[in-house]
Short mmCIF file of C-alpha atoms in Angstrom, two decimals:
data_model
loop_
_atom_site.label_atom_id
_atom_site.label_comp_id
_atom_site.label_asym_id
_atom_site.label_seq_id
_atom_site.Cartn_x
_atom_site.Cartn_y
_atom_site.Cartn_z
CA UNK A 1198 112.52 47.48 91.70
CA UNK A 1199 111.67 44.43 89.73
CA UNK A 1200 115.07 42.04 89.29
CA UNK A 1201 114.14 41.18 86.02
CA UNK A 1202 112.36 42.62 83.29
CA UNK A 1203 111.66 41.54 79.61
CA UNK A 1204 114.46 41.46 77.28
CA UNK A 1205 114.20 39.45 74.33
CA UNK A 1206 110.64 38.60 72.84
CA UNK A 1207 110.60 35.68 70.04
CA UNK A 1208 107.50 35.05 67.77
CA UNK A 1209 106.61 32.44 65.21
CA UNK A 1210 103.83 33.64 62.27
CA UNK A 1211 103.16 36.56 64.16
CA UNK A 1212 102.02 35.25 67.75
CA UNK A 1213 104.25 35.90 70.76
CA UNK A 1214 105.95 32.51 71.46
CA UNK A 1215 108.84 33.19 74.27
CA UNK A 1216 109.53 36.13 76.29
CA UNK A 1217 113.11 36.48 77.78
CA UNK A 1218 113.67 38.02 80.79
CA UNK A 1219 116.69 39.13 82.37
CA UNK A 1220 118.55 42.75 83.77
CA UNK A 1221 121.73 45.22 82.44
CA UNK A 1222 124.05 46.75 84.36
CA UNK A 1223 126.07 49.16 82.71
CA UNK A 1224 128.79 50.99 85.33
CA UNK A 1225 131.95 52.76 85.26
CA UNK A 1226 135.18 52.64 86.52
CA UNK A 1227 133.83 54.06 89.81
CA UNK A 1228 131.01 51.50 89.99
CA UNK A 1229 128.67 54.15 89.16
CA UNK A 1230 125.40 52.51 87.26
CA UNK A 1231 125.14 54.33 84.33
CA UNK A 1232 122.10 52.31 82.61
CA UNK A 1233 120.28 49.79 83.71
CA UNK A 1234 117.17 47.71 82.69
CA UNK A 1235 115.67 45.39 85.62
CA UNK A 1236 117.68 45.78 89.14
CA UNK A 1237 121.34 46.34 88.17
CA UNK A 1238 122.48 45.30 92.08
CA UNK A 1239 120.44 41.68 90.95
CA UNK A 1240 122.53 39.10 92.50
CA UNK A 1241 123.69 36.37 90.24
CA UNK A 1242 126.43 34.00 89.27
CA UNK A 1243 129.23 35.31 87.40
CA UNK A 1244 130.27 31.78 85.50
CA UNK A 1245 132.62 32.11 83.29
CA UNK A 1246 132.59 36.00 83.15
CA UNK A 1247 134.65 35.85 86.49
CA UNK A 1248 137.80 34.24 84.45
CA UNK A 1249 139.72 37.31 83.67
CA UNK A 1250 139.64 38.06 87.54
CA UNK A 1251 140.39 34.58 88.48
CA UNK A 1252 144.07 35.35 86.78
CA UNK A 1253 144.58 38.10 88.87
CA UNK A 1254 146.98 36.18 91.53
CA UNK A 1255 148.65 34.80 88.83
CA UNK A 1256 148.88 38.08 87.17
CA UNK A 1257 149.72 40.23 90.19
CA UNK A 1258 152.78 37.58 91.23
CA UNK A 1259 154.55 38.22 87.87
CA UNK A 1260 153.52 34.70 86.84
CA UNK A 1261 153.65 35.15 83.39
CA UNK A 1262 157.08 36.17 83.53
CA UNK A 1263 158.10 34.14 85.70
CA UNK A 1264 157.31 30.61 83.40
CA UNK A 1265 157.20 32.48 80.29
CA UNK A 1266 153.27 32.47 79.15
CA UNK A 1267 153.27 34.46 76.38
CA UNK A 1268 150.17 36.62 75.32
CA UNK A 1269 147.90 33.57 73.24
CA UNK A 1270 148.37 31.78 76.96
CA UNK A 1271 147.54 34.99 79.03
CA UNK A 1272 144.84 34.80 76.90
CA UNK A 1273 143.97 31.41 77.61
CA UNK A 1274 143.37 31.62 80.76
CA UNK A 1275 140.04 33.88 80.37
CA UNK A 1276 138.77 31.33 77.96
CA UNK A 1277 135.56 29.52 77.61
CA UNK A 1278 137.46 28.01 74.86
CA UNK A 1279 135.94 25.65 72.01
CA UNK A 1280 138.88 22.68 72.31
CA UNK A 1281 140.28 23.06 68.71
CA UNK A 1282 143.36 22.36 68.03
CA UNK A 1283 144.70 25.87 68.55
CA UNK A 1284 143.41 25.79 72.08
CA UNK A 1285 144.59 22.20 73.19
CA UNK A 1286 148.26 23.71 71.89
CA UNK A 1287 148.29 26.12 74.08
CA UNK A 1288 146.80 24.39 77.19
CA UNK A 1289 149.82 21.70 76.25
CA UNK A 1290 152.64 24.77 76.42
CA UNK A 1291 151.68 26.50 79.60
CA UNK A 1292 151.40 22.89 81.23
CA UNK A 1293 155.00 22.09 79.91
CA UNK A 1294 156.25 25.20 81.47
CA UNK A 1295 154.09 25.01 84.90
CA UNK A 1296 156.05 20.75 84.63
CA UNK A 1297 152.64 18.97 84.64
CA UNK A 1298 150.88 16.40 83.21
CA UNK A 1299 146.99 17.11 81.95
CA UNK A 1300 146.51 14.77 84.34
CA UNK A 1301 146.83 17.47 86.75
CA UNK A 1302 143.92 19.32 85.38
CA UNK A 1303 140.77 18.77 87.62
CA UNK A 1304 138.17 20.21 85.35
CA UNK A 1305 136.58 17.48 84.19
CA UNK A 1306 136.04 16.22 80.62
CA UNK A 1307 132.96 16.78 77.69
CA UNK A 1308 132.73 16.73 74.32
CA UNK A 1309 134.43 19.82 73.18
CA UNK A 1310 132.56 22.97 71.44
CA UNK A 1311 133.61 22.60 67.95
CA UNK A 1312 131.89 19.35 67.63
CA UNK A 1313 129.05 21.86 67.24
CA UNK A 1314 130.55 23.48 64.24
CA UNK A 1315 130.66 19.99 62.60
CA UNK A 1316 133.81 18.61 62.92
CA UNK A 1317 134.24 15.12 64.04
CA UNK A 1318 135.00 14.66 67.62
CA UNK A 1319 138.66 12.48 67.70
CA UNK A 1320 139.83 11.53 71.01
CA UNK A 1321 139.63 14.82 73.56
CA UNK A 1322 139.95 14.84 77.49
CA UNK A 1323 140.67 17.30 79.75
CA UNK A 1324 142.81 19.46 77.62
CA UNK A 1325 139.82 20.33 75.59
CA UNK A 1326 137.43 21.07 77.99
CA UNK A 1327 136.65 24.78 78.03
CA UNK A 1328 137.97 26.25 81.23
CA UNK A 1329 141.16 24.19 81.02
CA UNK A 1330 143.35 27.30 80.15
CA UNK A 1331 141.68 28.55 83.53
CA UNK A 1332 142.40 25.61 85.42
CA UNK A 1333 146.56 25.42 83.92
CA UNK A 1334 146.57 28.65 84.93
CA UNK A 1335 145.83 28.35 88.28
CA UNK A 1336 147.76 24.99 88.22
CA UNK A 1337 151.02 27.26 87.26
CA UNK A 1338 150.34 29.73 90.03
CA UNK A 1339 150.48 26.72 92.74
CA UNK A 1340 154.12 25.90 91.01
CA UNK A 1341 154.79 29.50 91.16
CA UNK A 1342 154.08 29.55 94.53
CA UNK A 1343 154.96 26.06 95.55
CA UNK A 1344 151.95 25.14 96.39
CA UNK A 1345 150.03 21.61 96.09
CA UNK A 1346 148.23 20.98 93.39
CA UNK A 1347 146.27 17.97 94.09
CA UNK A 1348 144.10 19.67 95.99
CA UNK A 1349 144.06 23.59 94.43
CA UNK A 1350 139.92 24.10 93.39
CA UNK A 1351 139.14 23.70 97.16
CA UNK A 1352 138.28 27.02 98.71
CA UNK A 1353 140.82 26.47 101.52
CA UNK A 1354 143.15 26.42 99.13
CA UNK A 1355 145.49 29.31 98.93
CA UNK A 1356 145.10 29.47 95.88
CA UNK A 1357 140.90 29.82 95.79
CA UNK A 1358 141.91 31.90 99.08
CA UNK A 1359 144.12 34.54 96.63
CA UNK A 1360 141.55 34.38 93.77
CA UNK A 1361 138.59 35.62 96.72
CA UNK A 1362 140.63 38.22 97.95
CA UNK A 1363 141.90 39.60 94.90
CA UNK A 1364 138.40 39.02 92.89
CA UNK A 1365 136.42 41.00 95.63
CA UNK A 1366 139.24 43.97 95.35
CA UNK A 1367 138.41 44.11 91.69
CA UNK A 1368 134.69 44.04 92.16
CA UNK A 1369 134.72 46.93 95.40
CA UNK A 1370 133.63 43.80 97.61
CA UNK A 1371 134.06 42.37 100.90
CA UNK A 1372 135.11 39.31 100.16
CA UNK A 1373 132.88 37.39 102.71
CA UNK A 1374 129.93 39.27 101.16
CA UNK A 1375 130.51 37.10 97.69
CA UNK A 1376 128.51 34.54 97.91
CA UNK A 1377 130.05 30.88 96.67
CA UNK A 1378 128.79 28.10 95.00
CA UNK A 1379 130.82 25.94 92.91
CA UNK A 1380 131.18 25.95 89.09
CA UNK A 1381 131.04 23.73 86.27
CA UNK A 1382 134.04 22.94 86.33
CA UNK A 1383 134.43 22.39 89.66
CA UNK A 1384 135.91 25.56 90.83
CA UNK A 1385 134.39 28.22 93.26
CA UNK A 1386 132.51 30.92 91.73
CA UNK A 1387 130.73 33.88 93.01
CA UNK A 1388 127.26 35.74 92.55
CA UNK A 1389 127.85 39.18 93.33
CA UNK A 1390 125.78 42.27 91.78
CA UNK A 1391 125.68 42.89 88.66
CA UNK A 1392 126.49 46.55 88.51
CA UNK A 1393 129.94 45.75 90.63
CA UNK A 1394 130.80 43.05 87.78
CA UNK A 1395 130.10 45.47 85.30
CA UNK A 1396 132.27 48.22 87.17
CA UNK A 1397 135.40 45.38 87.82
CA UNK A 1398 135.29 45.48 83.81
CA UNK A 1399 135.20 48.68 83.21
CA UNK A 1400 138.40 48.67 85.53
CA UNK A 1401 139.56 45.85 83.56
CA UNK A 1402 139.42 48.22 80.34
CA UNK A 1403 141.03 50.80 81.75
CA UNK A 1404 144.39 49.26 81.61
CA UNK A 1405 147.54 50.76 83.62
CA UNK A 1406 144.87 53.86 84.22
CA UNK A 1407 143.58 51.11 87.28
CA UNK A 1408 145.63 52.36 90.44
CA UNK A 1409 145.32 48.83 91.90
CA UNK A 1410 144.95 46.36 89.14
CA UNK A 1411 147.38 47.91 86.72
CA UNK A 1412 149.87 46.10 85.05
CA UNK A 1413 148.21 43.07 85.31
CA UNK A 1414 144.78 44.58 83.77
CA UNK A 1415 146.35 46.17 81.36
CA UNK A 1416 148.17 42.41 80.27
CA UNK A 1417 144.94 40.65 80.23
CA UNK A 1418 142.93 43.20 77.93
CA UNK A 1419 145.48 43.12 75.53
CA UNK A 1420 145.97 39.16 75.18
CA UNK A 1421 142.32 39.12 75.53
CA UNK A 1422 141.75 41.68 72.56
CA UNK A 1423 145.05 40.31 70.57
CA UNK A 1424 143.84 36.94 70.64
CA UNK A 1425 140.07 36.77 70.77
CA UNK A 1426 139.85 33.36 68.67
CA UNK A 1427 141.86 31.67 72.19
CA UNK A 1428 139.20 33.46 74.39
CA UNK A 1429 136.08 31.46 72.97
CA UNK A 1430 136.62 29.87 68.92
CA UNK A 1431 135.07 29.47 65.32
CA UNK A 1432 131.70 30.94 65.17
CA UNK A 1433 132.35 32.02 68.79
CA UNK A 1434 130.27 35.21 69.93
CA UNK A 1435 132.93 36.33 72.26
CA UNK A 1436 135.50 36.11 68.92
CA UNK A 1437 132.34 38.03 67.17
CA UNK A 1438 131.63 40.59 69.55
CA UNK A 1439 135.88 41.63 70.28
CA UNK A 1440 136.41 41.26 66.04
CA UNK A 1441 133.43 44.26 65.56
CA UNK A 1442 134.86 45.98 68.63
CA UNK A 1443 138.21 46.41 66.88
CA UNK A 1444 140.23 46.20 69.72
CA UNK A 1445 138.03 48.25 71.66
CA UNK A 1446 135.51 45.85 72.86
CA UNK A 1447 136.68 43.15 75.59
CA UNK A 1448 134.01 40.28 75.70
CA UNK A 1449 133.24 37.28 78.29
CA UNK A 1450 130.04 35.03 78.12
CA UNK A 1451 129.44 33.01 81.06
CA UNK A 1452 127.11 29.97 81.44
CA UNK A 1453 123.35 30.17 81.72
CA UNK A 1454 122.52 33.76 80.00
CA UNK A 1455 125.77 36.03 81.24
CA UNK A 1456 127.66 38.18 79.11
CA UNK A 1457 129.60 41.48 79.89
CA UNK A 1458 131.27 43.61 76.90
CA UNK A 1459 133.87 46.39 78.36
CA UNK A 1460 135.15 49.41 76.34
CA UNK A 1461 138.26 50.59 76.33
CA UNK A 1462 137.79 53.67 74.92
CA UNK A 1463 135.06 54.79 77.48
CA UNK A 1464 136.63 52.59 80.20
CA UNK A 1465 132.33 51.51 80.46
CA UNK A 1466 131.04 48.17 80.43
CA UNK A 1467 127.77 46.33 80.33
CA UNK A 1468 127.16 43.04 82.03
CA UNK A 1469 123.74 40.99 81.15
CA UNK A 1470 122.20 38.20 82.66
CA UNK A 1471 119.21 36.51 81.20
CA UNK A 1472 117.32 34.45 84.15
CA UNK A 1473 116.08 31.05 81.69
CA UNK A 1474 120.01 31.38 80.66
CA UNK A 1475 119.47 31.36 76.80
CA UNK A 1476 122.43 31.53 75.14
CA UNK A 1477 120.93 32.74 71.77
CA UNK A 1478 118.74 35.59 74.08
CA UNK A 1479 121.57 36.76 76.21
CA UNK A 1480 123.83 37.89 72.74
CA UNK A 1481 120.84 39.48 71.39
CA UNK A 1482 120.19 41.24 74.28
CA UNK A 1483 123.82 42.25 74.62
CA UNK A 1484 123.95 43.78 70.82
CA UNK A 1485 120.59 45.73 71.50
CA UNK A 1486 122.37 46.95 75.16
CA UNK A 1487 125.34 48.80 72.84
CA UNK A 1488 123.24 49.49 70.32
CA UNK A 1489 121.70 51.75 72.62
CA UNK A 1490 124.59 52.85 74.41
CA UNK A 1491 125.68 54.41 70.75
CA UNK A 1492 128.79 51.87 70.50
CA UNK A 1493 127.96 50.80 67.26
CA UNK A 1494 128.11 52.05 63.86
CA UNK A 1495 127.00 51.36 60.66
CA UNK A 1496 129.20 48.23 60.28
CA UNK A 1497 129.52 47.13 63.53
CA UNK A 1498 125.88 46.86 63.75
CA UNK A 1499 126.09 44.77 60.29
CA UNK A 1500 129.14 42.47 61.86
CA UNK A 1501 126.59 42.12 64.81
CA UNK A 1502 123.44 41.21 63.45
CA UNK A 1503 123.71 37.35 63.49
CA UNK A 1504 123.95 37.86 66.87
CA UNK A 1505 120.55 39.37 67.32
CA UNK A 1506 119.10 36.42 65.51
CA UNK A 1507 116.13 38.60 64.42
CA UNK A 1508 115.26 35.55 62.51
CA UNK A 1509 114.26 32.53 63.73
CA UNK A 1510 114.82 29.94 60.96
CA UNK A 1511 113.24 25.83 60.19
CA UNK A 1512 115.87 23.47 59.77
CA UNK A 1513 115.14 23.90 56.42
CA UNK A 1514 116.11 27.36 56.04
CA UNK A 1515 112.42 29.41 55.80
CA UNK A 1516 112.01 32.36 57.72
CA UNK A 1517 109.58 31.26 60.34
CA UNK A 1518 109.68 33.89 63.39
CA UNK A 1519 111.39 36.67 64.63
CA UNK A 1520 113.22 37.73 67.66
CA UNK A 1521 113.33 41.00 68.65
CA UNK A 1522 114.60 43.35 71.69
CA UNK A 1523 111.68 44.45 74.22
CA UNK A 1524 114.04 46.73 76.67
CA UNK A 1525 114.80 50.20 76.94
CA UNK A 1526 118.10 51.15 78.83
CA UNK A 1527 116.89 53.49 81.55
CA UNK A 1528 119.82 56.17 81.98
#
């Protein structure tokens, strides 16, 4: 089977300009592949699309009991959040109640993601980098634990240690058969098939019906659904795609072309990776993937469409090209 096949074709007056390639994996709750376009077992990085799994120590401890996160900073901590004020405020509460300092946070610093919606970019550090609800997370499950936390993103760590283990339970893994590289952020990450990241979704949307996972699934889909603005931000696609889901839809983009959309209704989900890692290709392919699924209706497909970007604009504002879908889900 070829890994990847076309996705996403973009022309400009009418003469093919840039092809997108990329797979879909859509699986159930069983891991059963459902749909697929390209190799749905492809091997890739999950990026940020392995957050909500990363929380599962946390979760599974009764950590957010235990230091009294409420649901915005559940939330949080699946973020690949755009550092505006809302998000720094809740970075700055779960850090109060975990006793640390930002300082703490080992992320790393950039300019934050709502300098891209226009706003001017004041002083920002670590608070506002985009997985630093992540990274206070896992800093509060070292207090929780009493573990250090000068040292917690190495993959000794008992920390990383818990997040393997309980990350490869959630995907139907071994965990030695994840393979690791390290993040952006500095933390490990996996590549693992794309069908079994689809299926730990699905799982992820089933709530308390999850025999293993339960509780603490059923916690994170609903601060992830309540509070979809905290998962990503203004103009966000994750905020776009869980807003025209209406609490059904549960939404993670990850760096360099992933995205997986879960329903909770059909306890489904469908996780896409785009191999040049286009950000603007990997949303359109993911609204032409549920499109075809029949998740959408009428309005939905309307509250989606800027995220097809059928057009492709001058900075001007003409109508210069178009950008269209190129894949058929094979059931």
């Amino acid at each position: 089977m070829t890994p990847y096949v076309p996705l996403i074709e973009a022309t400009r007056g009418g003469t093919p300009e840039c092809l997108h390639f990329g797979a879909v994996a859509v699986a159930d709750v069983h891991g059963k592949v459902l749909a697929s376009a390209g190799d749905p077992r492809l091997v890739t990085f999950t990026r940020s699309t392995l957050k909500a799994l990363q929380a599962l120590p946390f979760m599974q401890a009764g950590g957010p009991r235990a230091l009294g996160f409420t649901r915005e900073q559940v939330a949080m901590m699946c973020a690949s959040h755009s550092g505006e004020a809302m998000h720094a405020q809740q970075v700055d509460g779960m850090l109060h109640k975990a006793g640390l300092s930002y300082r703490k946070l080992q992320c790393g610093c950039h300019v934050p993601f709502f300098v891209e919606l226009g706003q001017a970019a004041g002083p920002y550090d670590e608070r506002h980098h985009n997985c630093s609800g992540k990274h206070s997370g896992f800093l509060a499950c070292c207090v929780q634990h009493g573990w250090s936390v000068e040292n917690y993103l190495a993959p000794e760590h008992p920390l990383q240690q818990a997040i393997r283990r309980d990350v490869a339970r959630a995907l139907g893994m071994a965990p030695e058969a994840m393979k690791m590289g390290i993040d952006g952020c500095s933390a490990p990450n996996y590549a693992v098939p794309l069908a079994n990241l689809a299926a730990a979704y699905a799982r992820l949307a089933s709530g308390e019906d999850d025999a293993q996972f339960g509780s603490s699934f059923a916690h994170l889909a609903d601060a992830m659904t309540a509070h979809p603005e905290l998962v990503s931000g203004t103009g966000r696609n994750d905020l776009g795609f869980m807003r025209a889901g209406r609490g059904d839809f549960i939404s993670k983009a990850g760096a360099d072309g992933m995205q997986v959309v879960a329903s909770r209704s059909r306890r489904v989900a469908v996780a896409v990776k785009v191999a040049d890692g286009s950000k603007i290709a990997v949303t359109a392919a993911a609204v032409a993937a549920l499109d075809q699924l029949g998740w959408l209706d009428e309005q939905q497909r309307e509250e989606l469409r800027p995220w097809r970007a059928e057009v492709i604009a001058s900075i001007r504002g003409a109508a210069v090209g178009a950008r269209r879908a190129v894949f058929s889900l094979q059931r």
